[in-house]
GROMACS .gro file of C-alpha atoms in nm:
model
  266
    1UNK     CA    1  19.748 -12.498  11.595
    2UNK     CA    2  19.668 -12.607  11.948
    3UNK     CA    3  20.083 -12.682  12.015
    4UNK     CA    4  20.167 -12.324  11.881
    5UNK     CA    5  19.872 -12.222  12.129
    6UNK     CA    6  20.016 -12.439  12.434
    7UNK     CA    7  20.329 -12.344  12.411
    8UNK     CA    8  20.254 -11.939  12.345
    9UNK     CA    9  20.035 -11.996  12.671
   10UNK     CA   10  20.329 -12.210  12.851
   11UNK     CA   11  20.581 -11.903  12.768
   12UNK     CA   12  20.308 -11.622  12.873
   13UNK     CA   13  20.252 -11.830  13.244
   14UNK     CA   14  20.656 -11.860  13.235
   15UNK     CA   15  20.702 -11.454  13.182
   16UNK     CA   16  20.399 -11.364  13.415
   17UNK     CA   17  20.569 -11.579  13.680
   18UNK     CA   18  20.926 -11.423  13.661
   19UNK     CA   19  20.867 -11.077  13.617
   20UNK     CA   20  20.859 -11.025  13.998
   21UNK     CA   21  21.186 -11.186  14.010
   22UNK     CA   22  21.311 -10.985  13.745
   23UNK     CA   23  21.176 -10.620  13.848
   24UNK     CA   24  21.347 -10.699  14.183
   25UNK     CA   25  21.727 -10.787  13.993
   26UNK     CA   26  21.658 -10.450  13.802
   27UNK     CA   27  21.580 -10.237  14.125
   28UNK     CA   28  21.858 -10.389  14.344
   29UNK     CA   29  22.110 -10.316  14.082
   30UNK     CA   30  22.090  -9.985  13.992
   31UNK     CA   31  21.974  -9.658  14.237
   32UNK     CA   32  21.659  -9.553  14.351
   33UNK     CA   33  21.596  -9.355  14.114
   34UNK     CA   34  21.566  -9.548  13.859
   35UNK     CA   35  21.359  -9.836  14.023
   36UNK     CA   36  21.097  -9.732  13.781
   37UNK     CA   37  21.281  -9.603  13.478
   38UNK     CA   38  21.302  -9.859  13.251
   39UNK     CA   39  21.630  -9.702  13.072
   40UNK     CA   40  21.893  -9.933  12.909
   41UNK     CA   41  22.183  -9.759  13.004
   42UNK     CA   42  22.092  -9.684  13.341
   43UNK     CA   43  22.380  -9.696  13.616
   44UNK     CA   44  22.465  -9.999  13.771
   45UNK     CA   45  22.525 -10.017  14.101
   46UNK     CA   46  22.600 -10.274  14.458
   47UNK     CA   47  22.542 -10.011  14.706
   48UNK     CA   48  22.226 -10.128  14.775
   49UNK     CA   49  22.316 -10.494  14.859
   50UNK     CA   50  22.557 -10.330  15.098
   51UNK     CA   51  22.276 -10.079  15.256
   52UNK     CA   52  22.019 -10.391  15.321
   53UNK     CA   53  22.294 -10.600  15.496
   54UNK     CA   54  22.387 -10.268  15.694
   55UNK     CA   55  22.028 -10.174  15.781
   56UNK     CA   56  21.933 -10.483  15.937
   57UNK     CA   57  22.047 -10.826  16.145
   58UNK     CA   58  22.072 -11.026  15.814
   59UNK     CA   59  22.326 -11.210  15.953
   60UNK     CA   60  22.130 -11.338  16.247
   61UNK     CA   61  21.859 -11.384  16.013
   62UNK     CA   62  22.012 -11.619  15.787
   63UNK     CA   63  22.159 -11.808  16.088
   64UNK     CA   64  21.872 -11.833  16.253
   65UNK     CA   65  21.682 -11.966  15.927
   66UNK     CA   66  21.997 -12.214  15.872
   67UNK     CA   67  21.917 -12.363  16.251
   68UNK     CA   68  21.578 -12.348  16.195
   69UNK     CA   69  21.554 -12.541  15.841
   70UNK     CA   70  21.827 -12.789  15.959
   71UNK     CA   71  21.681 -12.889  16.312
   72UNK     CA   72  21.313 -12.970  16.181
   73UNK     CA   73  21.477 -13.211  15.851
   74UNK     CA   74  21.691 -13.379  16.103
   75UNK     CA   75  21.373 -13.452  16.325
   76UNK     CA   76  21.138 -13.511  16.076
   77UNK     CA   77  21.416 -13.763  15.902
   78UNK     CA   78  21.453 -13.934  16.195
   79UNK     CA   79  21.086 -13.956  16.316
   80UNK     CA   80  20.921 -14.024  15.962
   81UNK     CA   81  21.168 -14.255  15.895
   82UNK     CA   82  21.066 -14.503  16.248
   83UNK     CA   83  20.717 -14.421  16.166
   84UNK     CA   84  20.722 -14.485  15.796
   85UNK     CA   85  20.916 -14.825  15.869
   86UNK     CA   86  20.632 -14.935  16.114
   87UNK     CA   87  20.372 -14.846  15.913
   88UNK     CA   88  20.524 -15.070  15.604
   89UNK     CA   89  20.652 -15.333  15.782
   90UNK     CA   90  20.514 -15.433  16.131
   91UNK     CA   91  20.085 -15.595  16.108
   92UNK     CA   92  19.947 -15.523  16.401
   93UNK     CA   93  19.562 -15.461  16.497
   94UNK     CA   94  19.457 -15.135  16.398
   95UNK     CA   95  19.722 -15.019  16.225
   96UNK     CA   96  19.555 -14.929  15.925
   97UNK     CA   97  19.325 -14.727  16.155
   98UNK     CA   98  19.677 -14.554  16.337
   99UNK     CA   99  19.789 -14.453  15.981
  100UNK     CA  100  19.398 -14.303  15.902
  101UNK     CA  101  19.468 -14.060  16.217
  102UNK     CA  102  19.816 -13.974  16.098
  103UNK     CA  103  19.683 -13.910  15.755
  104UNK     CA  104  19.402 -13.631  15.907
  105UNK     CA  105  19.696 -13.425  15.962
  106UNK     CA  106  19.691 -13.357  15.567
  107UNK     CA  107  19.396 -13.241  15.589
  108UNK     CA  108  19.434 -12.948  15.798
  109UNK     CA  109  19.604 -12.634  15.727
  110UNK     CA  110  19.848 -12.485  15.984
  111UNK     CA  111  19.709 -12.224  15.996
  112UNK     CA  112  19.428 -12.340  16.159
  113UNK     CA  113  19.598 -12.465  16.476
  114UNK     CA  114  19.796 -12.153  16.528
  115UNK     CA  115  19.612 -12.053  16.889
  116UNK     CA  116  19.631 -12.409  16.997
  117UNK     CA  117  20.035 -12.440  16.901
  118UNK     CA  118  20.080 -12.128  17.064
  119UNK     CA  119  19.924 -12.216  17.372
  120UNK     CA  120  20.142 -12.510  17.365
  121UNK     CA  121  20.406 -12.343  17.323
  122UNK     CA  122  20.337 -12.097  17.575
  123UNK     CA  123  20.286 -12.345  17.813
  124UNK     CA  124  20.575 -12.509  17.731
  125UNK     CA  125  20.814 -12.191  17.769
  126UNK     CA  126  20.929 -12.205  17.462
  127UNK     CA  127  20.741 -11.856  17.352
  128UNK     CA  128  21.026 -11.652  17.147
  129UNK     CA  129  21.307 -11.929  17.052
  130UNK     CA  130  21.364 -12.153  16.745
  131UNK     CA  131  21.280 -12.483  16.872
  132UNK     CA  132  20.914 -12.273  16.894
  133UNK     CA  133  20.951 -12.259  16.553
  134UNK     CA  134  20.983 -12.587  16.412
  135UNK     CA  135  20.826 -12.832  16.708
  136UNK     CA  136  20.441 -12.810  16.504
  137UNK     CA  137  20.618 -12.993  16.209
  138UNK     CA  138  20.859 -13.225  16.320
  139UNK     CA  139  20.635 -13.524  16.302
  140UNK     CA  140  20.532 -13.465  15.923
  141UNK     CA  141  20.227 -13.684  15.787
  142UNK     CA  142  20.360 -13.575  15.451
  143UNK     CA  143  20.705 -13.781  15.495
  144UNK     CA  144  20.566 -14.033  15.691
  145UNK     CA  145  20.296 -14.127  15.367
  146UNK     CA  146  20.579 -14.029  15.153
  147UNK     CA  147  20.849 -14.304  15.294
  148UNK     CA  148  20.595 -14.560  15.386
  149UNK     CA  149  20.500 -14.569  15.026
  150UNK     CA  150  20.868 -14.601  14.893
  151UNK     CA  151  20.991 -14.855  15.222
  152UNK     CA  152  20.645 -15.073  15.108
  153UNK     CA  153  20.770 -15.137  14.702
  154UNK     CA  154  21.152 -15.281  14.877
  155UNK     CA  155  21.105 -15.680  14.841
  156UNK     CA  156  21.101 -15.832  15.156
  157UNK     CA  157  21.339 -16.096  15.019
  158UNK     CA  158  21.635 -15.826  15.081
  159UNK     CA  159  21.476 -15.802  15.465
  160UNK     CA  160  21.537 -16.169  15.516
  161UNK     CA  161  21.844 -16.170  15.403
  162UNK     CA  162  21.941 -15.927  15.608
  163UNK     CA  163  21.828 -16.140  15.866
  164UNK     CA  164  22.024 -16.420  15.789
  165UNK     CA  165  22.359 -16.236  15.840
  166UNK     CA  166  22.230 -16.133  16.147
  167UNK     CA  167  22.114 -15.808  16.106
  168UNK     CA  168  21.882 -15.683  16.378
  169UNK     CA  169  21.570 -15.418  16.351
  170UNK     CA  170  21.751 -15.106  16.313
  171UNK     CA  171  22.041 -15.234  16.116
  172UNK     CA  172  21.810 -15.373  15.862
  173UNK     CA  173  21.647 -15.018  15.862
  174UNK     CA  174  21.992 -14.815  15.836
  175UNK     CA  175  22.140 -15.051  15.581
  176UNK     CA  176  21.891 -15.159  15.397
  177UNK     CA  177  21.562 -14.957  15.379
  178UNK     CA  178  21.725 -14.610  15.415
  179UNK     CA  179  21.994 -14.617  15.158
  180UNK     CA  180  21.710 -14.766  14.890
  181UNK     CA  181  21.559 -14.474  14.980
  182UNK     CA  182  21.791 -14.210  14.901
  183UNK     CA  183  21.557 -14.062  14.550
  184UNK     CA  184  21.280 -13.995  14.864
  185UNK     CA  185  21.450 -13.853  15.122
  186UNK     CA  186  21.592 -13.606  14.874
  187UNK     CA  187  21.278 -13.522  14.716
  188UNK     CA  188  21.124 -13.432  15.076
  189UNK     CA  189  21.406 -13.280  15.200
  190UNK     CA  190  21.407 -13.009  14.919
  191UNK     CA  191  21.030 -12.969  14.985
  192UNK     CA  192  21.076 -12.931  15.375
  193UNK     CA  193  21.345 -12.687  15.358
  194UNK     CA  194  21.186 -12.491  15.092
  195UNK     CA  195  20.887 -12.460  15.280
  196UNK     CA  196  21.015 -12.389  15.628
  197UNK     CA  197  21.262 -12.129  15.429
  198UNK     CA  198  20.959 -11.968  15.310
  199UNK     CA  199  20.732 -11.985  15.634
  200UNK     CA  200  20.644 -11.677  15.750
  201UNK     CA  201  20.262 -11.639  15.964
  202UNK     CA  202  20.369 -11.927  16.244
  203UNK     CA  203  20.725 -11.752  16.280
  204UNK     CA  204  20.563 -11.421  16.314
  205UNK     CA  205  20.341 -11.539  16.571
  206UNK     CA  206  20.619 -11.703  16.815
  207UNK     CA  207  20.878 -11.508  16.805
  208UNK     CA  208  20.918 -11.126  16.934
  209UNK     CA  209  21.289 -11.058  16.951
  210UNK     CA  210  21.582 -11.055  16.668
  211UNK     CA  211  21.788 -11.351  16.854
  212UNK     CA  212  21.489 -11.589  16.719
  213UNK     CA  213  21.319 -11.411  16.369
  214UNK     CA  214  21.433 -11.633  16.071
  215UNK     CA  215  21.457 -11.447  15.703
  216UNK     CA  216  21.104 -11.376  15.650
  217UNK     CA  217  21.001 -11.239  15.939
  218UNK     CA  218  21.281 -11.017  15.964
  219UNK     CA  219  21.267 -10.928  15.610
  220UNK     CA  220  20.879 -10.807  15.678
  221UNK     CA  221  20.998 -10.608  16.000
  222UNK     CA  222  21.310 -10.442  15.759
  223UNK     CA  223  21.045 -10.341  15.515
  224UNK     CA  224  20.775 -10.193  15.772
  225UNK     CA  225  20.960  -9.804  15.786
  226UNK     CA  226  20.773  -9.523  15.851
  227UNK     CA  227  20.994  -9.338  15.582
  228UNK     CA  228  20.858  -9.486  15.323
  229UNK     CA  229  20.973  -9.763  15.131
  230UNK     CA  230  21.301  -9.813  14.906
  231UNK     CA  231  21.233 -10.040  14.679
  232UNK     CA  232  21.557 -10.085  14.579
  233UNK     CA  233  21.762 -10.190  14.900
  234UNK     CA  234  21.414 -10.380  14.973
  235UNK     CA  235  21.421 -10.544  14.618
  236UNK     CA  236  21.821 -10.598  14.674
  237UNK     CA  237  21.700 -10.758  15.057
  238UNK     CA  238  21.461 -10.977  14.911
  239UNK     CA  239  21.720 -11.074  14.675
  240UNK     CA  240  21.980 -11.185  14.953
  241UNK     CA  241  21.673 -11.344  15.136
  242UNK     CA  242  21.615 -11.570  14.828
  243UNK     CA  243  21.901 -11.659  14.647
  244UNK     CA  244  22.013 -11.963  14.838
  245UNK     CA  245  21.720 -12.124  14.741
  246UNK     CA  246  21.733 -11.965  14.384
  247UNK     CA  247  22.122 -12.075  14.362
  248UNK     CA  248  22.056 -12.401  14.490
  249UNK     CA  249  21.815 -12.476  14.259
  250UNK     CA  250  22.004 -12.366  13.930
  251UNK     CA  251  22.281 -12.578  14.045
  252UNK     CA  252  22.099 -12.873  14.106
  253UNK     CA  253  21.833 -12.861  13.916
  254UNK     CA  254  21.881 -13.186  13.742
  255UNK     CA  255  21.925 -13.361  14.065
  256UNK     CA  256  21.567 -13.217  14.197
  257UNK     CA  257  21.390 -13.302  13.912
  258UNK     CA  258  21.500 -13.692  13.917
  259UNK     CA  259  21.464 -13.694  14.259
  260UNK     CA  260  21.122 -13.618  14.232
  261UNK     CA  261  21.055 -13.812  13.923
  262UNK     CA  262  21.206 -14.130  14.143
  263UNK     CA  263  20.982 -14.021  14.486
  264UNK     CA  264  20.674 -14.044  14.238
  265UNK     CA  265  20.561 -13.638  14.328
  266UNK     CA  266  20.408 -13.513  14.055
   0.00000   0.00000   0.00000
């Protein structure tokens, strides 16, 4: 009795979560009219796909979003990664207390340090571009705990042999610490460009002009009309929005979930 009621509870949470996503596929496929008609044999239709792209910079959108997500994973690869490795691997006095401090930055939400980013920003000149966008998150606590955790279960024994053939610092890192870590770096790199994908309050903050909104601020700005609001080309924008996320997933989906399974995230 209690599996039949888990897994009627399991399906229930399953539907409630995907209706959203469905309602949108049935209003961006067929006209306005029948965004709330319900009818089986309703028309099907593309138009509005082609209205949303018309109506708005998608195009700049999604290329801003594509410079966006790709600049802060190359940083935070890059900076996590020398961080991580020190953290693991180098004793030195106090660095348990260093990786405390970088640890704090778990602890508080974004959100919270939007005046002080923007006044950073601001002071910075960087009010209104891209880079605006992703500085605050390039050094990520998250990867940094994440890779020193998966750097500190390597055996030291491959290190020193490493050693022997002469490697240096950084060549043992490239050669031997990053490519063990492969499962990890996949496993945050879906999460980091999911999330910064996604982001939307921060963006909306920094940025004023179309050459810098990524997706979700410019889908927000496309849906604020004083007409009214179409939920079908907005249902069919929302759709374009997500679906390289959505297609991503479903085509990798068996990747994602061993790479988290190996990056211990659960």
């Amino acid at each position: 009795m209690g599996s039949i009621v888990e897994h009627a509870a399991a399906w229930l949470l399953g539907l409630v979560w995907v209706a959203p996503l469905l309602y949108a596929v049935w209003a961006a496929i067929h006209p306005q009219g029948y965004s709330t008609r319900f009818e089986l044999f309703a028309p099907l239709t593309l138009e509005n796909f082609a209205a949303a792209w018309d109506a708005a910079p998608f195009a700049r959108y999604f290329l801003n979003t594509f410079i966006l997500v790709t600049m802060v994973l190359v940083a935070q690869f890059v900076l996590c990664t020398l961080a991580a490795f020190v953290f693991a691997r180098s004793e030195f006095r106090g660095s348990g207390l260093l990786f405390g401090l970088v640890l704090l930055q778990l602890m508080i939400m974004p959100d919270v340090l939007l005046v002080e980013n923007y006044r950073s920003m601001r002071a910075l000149g960087l009010v209104d571009t891209i880079l605006a966008i992703g500085l605050p998150y390039m050094a990520s606590a998250f990867g940094i705990f994440l890779l020193r955790q998966t750097f500190k279960q390597i055996p030291r024994e491959l290190e020193e042999a490493a050693r022997v053939e002469g490697c240096g610092t950084m060549a043992i890192l490239l050669r031997v610490y990053v490519p063990l870590a492969k499962p990890t770096y996949l496993a945050y790199g879906l999460t980091s460009v999911s999330y910064h994908w996604n982001n939307f309050l921060w963006p909306l903050v920094i940025t004023n002009t179309v050459e810098t909104r990524p997706l979700t601020v410019g889908l927000s700005v496309f849906a604020s009309t004083d007409q009214g609001i179409d939920w079908a080309i907005i249902s069919a924008a929302t759709l374009m929005t997500s679906a390289p996320l959505l297609l991503g997933f479903l085509m990798f989906q068996r990747q994602f979930v061993q790479s988290f399974m190996r990056a211990g995230i659960r």
